[in-house]
mmCIF file with all atom_site columns, C-alpha atoms in Angstrom:
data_model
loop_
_atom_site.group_PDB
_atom_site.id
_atom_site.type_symbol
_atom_site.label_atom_id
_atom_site.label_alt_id
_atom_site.label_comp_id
_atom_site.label_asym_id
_atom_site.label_entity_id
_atom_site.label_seq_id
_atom_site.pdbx_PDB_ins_code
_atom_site.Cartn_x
_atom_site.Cartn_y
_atom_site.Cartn_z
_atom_site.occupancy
_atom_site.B_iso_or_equiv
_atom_site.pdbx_formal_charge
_atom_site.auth_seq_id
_atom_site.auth_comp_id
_atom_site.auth_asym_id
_atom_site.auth_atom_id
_atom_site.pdbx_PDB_model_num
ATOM 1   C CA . UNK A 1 1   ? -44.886 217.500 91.960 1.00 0.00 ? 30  UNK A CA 1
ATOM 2   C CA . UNK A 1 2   ? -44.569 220.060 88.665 1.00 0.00 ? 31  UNK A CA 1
ATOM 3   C CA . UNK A 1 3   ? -42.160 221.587 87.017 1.00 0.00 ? 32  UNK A CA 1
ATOM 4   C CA . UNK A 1 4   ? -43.916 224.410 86.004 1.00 0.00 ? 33  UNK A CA 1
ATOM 5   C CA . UNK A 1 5   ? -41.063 227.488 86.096 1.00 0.00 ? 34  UNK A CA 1
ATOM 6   C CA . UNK A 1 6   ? -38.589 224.748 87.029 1.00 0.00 ? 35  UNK A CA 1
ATOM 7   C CA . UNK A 1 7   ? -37.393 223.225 83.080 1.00 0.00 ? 36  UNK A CA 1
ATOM 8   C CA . UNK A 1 8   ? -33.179 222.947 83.609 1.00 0.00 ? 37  UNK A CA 1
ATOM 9   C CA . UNK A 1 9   ? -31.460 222.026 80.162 1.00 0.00 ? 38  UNK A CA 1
ATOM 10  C CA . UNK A 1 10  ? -28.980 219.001 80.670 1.00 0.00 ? 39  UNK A CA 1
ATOM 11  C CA . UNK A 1 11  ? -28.552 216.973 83.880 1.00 0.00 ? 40  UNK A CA 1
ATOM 12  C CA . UNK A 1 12  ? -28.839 219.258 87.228 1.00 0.00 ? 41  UNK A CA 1
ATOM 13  C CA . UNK A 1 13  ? -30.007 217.150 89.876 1.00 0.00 ? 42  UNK A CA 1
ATOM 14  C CA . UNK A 1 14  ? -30.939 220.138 91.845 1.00 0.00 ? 43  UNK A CA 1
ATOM 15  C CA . UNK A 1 15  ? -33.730 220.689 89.167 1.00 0.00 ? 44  UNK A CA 1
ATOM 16  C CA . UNK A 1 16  ? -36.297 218.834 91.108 1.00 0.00 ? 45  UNK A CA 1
ATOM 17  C CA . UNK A 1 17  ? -39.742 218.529 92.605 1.00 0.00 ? 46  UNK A CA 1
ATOM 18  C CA . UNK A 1 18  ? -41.642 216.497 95.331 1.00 0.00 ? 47  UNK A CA 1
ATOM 19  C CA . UNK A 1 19  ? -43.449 213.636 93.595 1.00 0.00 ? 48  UNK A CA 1
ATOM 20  C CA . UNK A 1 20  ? -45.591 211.310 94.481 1.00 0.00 ? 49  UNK A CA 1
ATOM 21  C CA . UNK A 1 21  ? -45.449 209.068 97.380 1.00 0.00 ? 50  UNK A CA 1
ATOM 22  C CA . UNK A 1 22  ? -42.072 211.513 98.917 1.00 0.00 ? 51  UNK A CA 1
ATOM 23  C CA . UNK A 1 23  ? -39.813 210.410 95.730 1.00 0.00 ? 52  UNK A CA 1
ATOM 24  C CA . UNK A 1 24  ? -38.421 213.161 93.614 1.00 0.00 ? 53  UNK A CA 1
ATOM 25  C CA . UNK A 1 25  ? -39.180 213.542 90.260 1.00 0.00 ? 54  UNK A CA 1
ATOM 26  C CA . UNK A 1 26  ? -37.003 215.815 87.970 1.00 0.00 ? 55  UNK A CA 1
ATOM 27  C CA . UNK A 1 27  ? -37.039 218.839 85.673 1.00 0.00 ? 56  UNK A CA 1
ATOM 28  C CA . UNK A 1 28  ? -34.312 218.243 83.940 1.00 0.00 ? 57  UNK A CA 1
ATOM 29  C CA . UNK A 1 29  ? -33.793 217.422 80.373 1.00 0.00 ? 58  UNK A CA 1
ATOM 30  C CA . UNK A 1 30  ? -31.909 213.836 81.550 1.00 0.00 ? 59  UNK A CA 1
ATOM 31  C CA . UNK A 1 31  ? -35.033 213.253 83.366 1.00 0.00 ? 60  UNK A CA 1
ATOM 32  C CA . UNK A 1 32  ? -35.923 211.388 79.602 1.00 0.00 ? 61  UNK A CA 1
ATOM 33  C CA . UNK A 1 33  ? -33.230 209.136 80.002 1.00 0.00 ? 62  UNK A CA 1
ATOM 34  C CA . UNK A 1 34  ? -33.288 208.393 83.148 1.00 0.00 ? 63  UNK A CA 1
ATOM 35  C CA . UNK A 1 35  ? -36.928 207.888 83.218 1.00 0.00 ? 64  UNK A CA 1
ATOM 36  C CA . UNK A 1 36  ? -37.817 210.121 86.393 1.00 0.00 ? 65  UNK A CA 1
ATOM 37  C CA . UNK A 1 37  ? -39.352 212.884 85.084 1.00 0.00 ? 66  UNK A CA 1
ATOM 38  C CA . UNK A 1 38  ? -42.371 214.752 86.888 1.00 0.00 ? 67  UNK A CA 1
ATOM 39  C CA . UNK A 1 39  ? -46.071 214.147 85.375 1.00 0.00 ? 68  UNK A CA 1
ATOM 40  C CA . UNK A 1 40  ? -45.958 217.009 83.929 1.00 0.00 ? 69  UNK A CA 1
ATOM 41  C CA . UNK A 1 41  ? -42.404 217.437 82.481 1.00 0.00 ? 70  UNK A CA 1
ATOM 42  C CA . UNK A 1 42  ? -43.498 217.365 78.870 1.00 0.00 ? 71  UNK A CA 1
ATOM 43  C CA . UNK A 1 43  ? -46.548 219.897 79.051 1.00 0.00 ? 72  UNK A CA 1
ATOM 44  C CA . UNK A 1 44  ? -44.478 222.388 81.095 1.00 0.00 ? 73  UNK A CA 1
ATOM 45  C CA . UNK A 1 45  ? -40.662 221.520 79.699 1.00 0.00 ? 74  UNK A CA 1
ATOM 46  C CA . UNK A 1 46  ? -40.664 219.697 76.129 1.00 0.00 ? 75  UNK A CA 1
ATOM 47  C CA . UNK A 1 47  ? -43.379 222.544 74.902 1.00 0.00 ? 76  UNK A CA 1
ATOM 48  C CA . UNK A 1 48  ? -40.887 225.637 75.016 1.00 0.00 ? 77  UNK A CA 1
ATOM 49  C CA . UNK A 1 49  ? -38.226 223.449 73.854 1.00 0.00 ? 78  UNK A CA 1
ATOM 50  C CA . UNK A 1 50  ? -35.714 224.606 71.197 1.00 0.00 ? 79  UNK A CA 1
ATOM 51  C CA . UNK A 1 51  ? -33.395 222.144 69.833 1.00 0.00 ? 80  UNK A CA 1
ATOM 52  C CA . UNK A 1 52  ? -29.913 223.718 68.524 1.00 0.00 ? 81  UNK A CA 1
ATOM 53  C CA . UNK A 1 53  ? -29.412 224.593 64.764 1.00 0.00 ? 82  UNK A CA 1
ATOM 54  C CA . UNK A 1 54  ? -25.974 224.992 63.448 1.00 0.00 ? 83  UNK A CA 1
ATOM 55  C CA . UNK A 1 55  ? -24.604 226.339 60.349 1.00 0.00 ? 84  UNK A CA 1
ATOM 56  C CA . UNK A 1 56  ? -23.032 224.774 57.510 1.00 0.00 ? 85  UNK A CA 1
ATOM 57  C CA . UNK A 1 57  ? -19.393 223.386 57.645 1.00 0.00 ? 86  UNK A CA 1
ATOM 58  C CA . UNK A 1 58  ? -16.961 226.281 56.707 1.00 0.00 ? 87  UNK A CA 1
ATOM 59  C CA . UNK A 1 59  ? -13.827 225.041 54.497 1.00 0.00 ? 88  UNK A CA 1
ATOM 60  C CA . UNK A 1 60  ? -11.046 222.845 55.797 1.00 0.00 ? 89  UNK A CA 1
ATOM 61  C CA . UNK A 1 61  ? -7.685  224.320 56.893 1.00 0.00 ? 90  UNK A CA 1
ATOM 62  C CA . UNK A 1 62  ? -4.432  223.594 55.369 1.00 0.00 ? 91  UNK A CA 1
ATOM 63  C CA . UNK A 1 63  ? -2.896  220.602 56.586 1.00 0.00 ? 92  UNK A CA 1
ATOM 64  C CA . UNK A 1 64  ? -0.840  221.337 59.405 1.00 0.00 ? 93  UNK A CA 1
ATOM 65  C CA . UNK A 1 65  ? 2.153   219.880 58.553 1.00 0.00 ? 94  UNK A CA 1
ATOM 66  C CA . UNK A 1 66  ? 4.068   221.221 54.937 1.00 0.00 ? 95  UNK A CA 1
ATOM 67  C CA . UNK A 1 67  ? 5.524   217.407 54.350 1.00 0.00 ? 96  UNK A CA 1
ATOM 68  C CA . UNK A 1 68  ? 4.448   214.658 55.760 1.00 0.00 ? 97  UNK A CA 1
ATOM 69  C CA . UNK A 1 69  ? 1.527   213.559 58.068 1.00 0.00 ? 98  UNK A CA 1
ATOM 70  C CA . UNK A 1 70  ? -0.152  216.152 59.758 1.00 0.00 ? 99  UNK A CA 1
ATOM 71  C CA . UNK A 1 71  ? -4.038  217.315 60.218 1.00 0.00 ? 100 UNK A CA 1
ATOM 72  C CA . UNK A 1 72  ? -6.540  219.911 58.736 1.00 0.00 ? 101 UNK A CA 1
ATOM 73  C CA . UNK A 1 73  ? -9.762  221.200 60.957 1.00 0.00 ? 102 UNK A CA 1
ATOM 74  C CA . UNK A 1 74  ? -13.057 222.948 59.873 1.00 0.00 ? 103 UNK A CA 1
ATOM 75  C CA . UNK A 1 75  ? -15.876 224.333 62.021 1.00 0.00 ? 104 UNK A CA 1
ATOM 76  C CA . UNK A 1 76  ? -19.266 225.876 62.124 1.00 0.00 ? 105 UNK A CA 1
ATOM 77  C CA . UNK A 1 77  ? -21.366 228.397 64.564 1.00 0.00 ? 106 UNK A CA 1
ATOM 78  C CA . UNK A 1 78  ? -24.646 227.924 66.049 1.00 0.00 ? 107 UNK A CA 1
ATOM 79  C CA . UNK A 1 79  ? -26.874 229.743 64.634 1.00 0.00 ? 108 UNK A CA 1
ATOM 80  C CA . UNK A 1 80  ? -29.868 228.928 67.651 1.00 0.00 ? 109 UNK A CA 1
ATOM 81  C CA . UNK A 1 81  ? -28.926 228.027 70.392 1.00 0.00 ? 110 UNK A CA 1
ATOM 82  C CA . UNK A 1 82  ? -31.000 225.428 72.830 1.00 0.00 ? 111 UNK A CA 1
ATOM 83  C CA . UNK A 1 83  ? -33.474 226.398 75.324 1.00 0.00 ? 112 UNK A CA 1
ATOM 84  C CA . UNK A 1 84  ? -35.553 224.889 77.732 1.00 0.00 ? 113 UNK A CA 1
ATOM 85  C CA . UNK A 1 85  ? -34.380 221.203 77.504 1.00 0.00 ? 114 UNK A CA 1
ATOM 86  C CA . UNK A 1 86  ? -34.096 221.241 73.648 1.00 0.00 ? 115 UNK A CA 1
ATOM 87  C CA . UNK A 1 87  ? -31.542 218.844 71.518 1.00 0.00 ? 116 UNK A CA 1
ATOM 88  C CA . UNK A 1 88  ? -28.264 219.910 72.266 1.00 0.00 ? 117 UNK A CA 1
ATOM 89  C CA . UNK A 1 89  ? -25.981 221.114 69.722 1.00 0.00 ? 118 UNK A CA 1
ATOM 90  C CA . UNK A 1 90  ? -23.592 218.630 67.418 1.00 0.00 ? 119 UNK A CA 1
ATOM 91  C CA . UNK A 1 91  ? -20.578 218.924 67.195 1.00 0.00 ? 120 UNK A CA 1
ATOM 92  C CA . UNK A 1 92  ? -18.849 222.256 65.682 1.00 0.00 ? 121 UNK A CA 1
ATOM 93  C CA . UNK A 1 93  ? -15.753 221.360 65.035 1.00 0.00 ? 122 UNK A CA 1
ATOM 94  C CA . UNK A 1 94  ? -14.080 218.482 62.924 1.00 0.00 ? 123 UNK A CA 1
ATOM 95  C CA . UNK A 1 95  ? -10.348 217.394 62.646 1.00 0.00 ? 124 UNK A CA 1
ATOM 96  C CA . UNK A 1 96  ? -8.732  214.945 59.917 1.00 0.00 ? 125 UNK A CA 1
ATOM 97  C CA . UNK A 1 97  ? -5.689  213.598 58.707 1.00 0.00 ? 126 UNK A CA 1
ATOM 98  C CA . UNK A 1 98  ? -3.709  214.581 55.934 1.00 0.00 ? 127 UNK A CA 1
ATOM 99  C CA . UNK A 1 99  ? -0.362  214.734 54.025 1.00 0.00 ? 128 UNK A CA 1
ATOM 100 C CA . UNK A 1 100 ? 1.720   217.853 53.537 1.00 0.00 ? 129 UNK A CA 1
ATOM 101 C CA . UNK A 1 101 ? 2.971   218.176 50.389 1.00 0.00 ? 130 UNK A CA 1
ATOM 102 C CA . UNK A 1 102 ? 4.609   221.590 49.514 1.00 0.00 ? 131 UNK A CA 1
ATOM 103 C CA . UNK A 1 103 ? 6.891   221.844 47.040 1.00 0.00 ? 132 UNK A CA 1
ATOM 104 C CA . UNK A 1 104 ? 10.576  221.803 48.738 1.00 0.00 ? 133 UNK A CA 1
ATOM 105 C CA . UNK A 1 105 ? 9.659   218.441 50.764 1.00 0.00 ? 134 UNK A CA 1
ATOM 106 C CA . UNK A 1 106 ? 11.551  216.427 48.238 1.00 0.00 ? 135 UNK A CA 1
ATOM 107 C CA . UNK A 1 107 ? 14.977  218.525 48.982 1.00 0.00 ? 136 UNK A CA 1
ATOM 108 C CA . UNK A 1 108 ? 14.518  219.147 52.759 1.00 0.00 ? 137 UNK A CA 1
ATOM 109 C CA . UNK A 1 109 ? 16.840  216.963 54.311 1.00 0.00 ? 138 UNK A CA 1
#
């Protein structure tokens, strides 16, 4: 079996081929963790591939909450995405704690 034209990004278990002895082999990128890949998965899949490339972080937010606890985010774009079975992108978007602390805290009630 051969997955030449046949190279599915992620796990798609309809991204398959007849291998030897009547067992299925697969096309898929999860075929390298799984350890089923068809012979030739690497020549005609990991070749082409294109592992994602992101940006850098862009600036935290203010915190979500003026007083007391609350939570700032920051993100970033892809900048190429994956192809043909290539590392998939990290994540994009981060969240963290943090204390509000705006001025008229102290004399809210």
């Amino acid at each position: 079996g051969g997955c030449w034209q046949q190279c599915c990004p992620g796990r798609n278990n309809a991204c398959w081929a007849p291998g030897a002895r009547r067992a299925r082999c697969y096309c898929d990128s999860y075929c390298e963790r799984t350890g089923d890949c068809c012979e030739d998965y690497h020549a005609a899949c990991r070749r082409a591939a294109v592992g994602c490339a992101v940006g850098p972080w862009g600036p935290w937010s203010g915190c979500s909450s003026p007083c007391g606890v609350g939570s700032k985010a920051r993100s970033r774009q892809v900048t190429i995405a994956p192809r043909h079975g290539g590392e998939p992108c990290p994540d994009l978007k981060q969240r963290r704690g943090c204390l509000g602390e705006h001025p008229t805290c102290g004399t809210a009630k």
